[in-house]
């Protein structure tokens, strides 16, 4: 019935199989001990992340240099965006445009509203074509009054922490 031929009739089949099983168990135990489960990113020795870990530890990151501009402001994809805070809750887009259109053409204006109350959230994002217009708007409008409240203006995107400015205003 069986087509199997025993090539080594003197060997004990049970002993040979048990040795093979013992070798397999030892190999799997060693493999399990040498392997540790790690989840997520950022653990030590994770393949090609050695350079990235070194960069993070040293604090050396890629920077974008803007030629000809001494400030720490960053240009967005389409223009220079300034953030204006302290806007009165009943202010309209026309009020904000009237206040800031003196400094240059406003490409874009976002005046976000609260969903529940329908009032302005208290800030606006304005976009200018040139750095000169945005800087003029910030310098002239920062600390001025609009609808009975003091407003503050600054660039929305900067290259790093601004010195001399701690906490909320």
CSV table of C-alpha atoms in Angstrom, one decimal:
chain,number,residue,atom,x,y,z
A,1,UNK,CA,0.0,0.0,0.0
A,2,UNK,CA,2.7,2.4,0.9
A,3,UNK,CA,5.3,3.5,-1.7
A,4,UNK,CA,7.7,4.7,0.9
A,5,UNK,CA,11.1,3.1,1.2
A,6,UNK,CA,13.0,3.2,4.5
A,7,UNK,CA,16.6,4.0,3.5
A,8,UNK,CA,18.0,3.6,7.0
A,9,UNK,CA,16.3,0.5,8.5
A,10,UNK,CA,18.6,0.5,11.6
A,11,UNK,CA,17.7,4.0,12.8
A,12,UNK,CA,15.0,4.6,15.3
A,13,UNK,CA,12.3,6.9,13.7
A,14,UNK,CA,11.1,8.2,17.0
A,15,UNK,CA,14.5,9.4,18.2
A,16,UNK,CA,15.3,11.1,14.9
A,17,UNK,CA,11.9,13.0,14.9
A,18,UNK,CA,12.2,14.0,18.6
A,19,UNK,CA,15.7,15.5,18.0
A,20,UNK,CA,14.4,17.4,15.0
A,21,UNK,CA,11.5,18.7,17.2
A,22,UNK,CA,14.0,19.7,19.9
A,23,UNK,CA,16.1,21.7,17.4
A,24,UNK,CA,12.9,23.4,16.1
A,25,UNK,CA,11.8,24.3,19.6
A,26,UNK,CA,15.2,25.8,20.5
A,27,UNK,CA,15.4,27.8,17.3
A,28,UNK,CA,11.9,29.2,17.8
A,29,UNK,CA,12.6,30.0,21.5
A,30,UNK,CA,15.8,31.9,20.4
A,31,UNK,CA,13.9,33.7,17.7
A,32,UNK,CA,11.2,34.8,20.2
A,33,UNK,CA,13.7,36.0,22.7
A,34,UNK,CA,15.6,38.1,20.2
A,35,UNK,CA,12.5,39.7,18.8
A,36,UNK,CA,10.7,42.4,20.6
A,37,UNK,CA,7.3,43.9,19.7
A,38,UNK,CA,7.4,47.6,19.0
A,39,UNK,CA,4.4,49.6,17.9
A,40,UNK,CA,4.3,53.0,16.2
A,41,UNK,CA,7.1,55.2,15.0
A,42,UNK,CA,10.2,56.6,16.7
A,43,UNK,CA,11.6,53.7,18.6
A,44,UNK,CA,15.4,53.2,18.7
A,45,UNK,CA,17.0,51.3,15.8
A,46,UNK,CA,14.0,51.4,13.5
A,47,UNK,CA,15.8,50.9,10.2
A,48,UNK,CA,16.6,54.0,8.3
A,49,UNK,CA,15.5,56.5,11.0
A,50,UNK,CA,19.0,57.0,12.5
A,51,UNK,CA,19.6,60.2,10.5
A,52,UNK,CA,16.1,61.5,11.4
A,53,UNK,CA,16.7,60.8,15.1
A,54,UNK,CA,20.0,62.6,15.0
A,55,UNK,CA,18.4,65.6,13.3
A,56,UNK,CA,15.7,65.8,16.0
A,57,UNK,CA,18.2,65.5,18.8
A,58,UNK,CA,20.5,68.2,17.4
A,59,UNK,CA,17.6,70.5,16.5
A,60,UNK,CA,18.9,71.1,12.9
A,61,UNK,CA,15.9,71.4,10.6
A,62,UNK,CA,15.4,72.6,7.0
A,63,UNK,CA,14.6,76.2,6.7
A,64,UNK,CA,13.2,78.4,4.0
A,65,UNK,CA,15.1,81.6,3.4
A,66,UNK,CA,13.1,84.5,2.0
A,67,UNK,CA,15.5,86.8,0.0
A,68,UNK,CA,15.4,90.5,0.7
A,69,UNK,CA,13.1,90.3,3.8
A,70,UNK,CA,14.6,90.9,7.2
A,71,UNK,CA,11.5,89.8,9.2
A,72,UNK,CA,10.6,86.3,10.3
A,73,UNK,CA,7.4,86.3,8.3
A,74,UNK,CA,6.7,83.5,5.8
A,75,UNK,CA,4.8,83.9,2.6
A,76,UNK,CA,1.9,81.5,2.0
A,77,UNK,CA,1.4,79.9,-1.4
A,78,UNK,CA,-0.5,82.9,-2.8
A,79,UNK,CA,0.4,85.9,-0.7
A,80,UNK,CA,1.2,87.4,2.7
A,81,UNK,CA,-1.4,86.5,5.3
A,82,UNK,CA,-1.9,88.6,8.5
A,83,UNK,CA,-4.0,87.6,11.5
A,84,UNK,CA,-6.0,90.3,13.2
A,85,UNK,CA,-7.4,89.5,16.6
A,86,UNK,CA,-9.7,91.4,19.0
A,87,UNK,CA,-12.3,92.1,16.4
A,88,UNK,CA,-15.7,93.0,17.8
A,89,UNK,CA,-18.4,90.3,17.6
A,90,UNK,CA,-20.7,92.5,15.6
A,91,UNK,CA,-18.1,93.6,13.0
A,92,UNK,CA,-18.8,93.0,9.3
A,93,UNK,CA,-16.5,92.2,6.4
A,94,UNK,CA,-17.0,95.7,5.2
A,95,UNK,CA,-15.8,97.2,8.5
A,96,UNK,CA,-12.6,95.1,8.3
A,97,UNK,CA,-12.1,96.0,4.6
A,98,UNK,CA,-12.6,99.6,5.3
A,99,UNK,CA,-9.9,99.5,8.1
A,100,UNK,CA,-7.3,97.6,6.1
A,101,UNK,CA,-7.8,98.6,2.5
A,102,UNK,CA,-5.8,101.8,3.0
A,103,UNK,CA,-2.6,99.7,3.2
A,104,UNK,CA,-3.0,97.9,-0.1
A,105,UNK,CA,-5.3,95.6,-2.1
A,106,UNK,CA,-6.8,92.8,0.0
A,107,UNK,CA,-6.7,89.6,-2.1
A,108,UNK,CA,-8.7,87.6,0.4
A,109,UNK,CA,-10.5,88.1,3.7
A,110,UNK,CA,-11.8,85.5,6.1
A,111,UNK,CA,-14.0,86.6,8.9
A,112,UNK,CA,-15.2,83.4,10.7
A,113,UNK,CA,-18.5,83.2,12.4
A,114,UNK,CA,-19.6,81.2,15.4
A,115,UNK,CA,-22.1,78.5,14.4
A,116,UNK,CA,-24.3,78.8,17.4
A,117,UNK,CA,-24.5,82.5,17.9
A,118,UNK,CA,-23.8,83.7,14.3
A,119,UNK,CA,-21.4,86.4,15.6
A,120,UNK,CA,-17.8,86.9,14.6
A,121,UNK,CA,-15.3,84.7,16.4
A,122,UNK,CA,-13.0,87.6,17.1
A,123,UNK,CA,-10.3,87.2,14.5
A,124,UNK,CA,-9.8,87.7,10.8
A,125,UNK,CA,-7.3,86.5,8.2
A,126,UNK,CA,-6.3,89.0,5.5
A,127,UNK,CA,-4.2,88.3,2.5
A,128,UNK,CA,-2.0,90.9,0.7
A,129,UNK,CA,-0.1,90.6,-2.6
A,130,UNK,CA,3.2,92.0,-1.3
A,131,UNK,CA,5.2,91.9,1.9
A,132,UNK,CA,5.3,95.7,1.9
A,133,UNK,CA,1.5,96.0,2.0
A,134,UNK,CA,1.2,93.4,4.8
A,135,UNK,CA,3.9,95.0,6.9
A,136,UNK,CA,2.3,98.4,6.5
A,137,UNK,CA,-1.1,97.0,7.6
A,138,UNK,CA,0.5,95.4,10.7
A,139,UNK,CA,2.5,98.4,11.7
A,140,UNK,CA,-0.3,100.9,11.3
A,141,UNK,CA,-3.3,98.8,12.5
A,142,UNK,CA,-1.7,97.0,15.5
A,143,UNK,CA,-3.0,98.4,18.7
A,144,UNK,CA,-5.6,100.7,17.1
A,145,UNK,CA,-9.3,100.7,17.9
A,146,UNK,CA,-12.1,99.3,15.8
A,147,UNK,CA,-15.7,99.4,16.9
A,148,UNK,CA,-14.6,100.2,20.5
A,149,UNK,CA,-12.1,97.3,20.8
A,150,UNK,CA,-8.3,97.3,20.5
A,151,UNK,CA,-7.2,95.1,17.7
A,152,UNK,CA,-3.8,93.3,17.3
A,153,UNK,CA,-2.3,92.4,13.9
A,154,UNK,CA,0.7,90.1,13.1
A,155,UNK,CA,1.8,87.7,10.4
A,156,UNK,CA,-0.1,84.4,10.4
A,157,UNK,CA,3.0,82.4,9.3
A,158,UNK,CA,6.4,83.0,10.9
A,159,UNK,CA,9.8,81.2,10.8
A,160,UNK,CA,10.1,80.7,14.5
A,161,UNK,CA,9.3,82.0,18.0
A,162,UNK,CA,9.0,85.7,18.2
A,163,UNK,CA,11.1,87.3,20.9
A,164,UNK,CA,9.6,89.5,23.5
A,165,UNK,CA,6.1,88.1,23.2
A,166,UNK,CA,5.0,85.8,26.0
A,167,UNK,CA,1.5,84.5,26.6
A,168,UNK,CA,-1.8,85.6,25.4
A,169,UNK,CA,-2.9,89.2,25.1
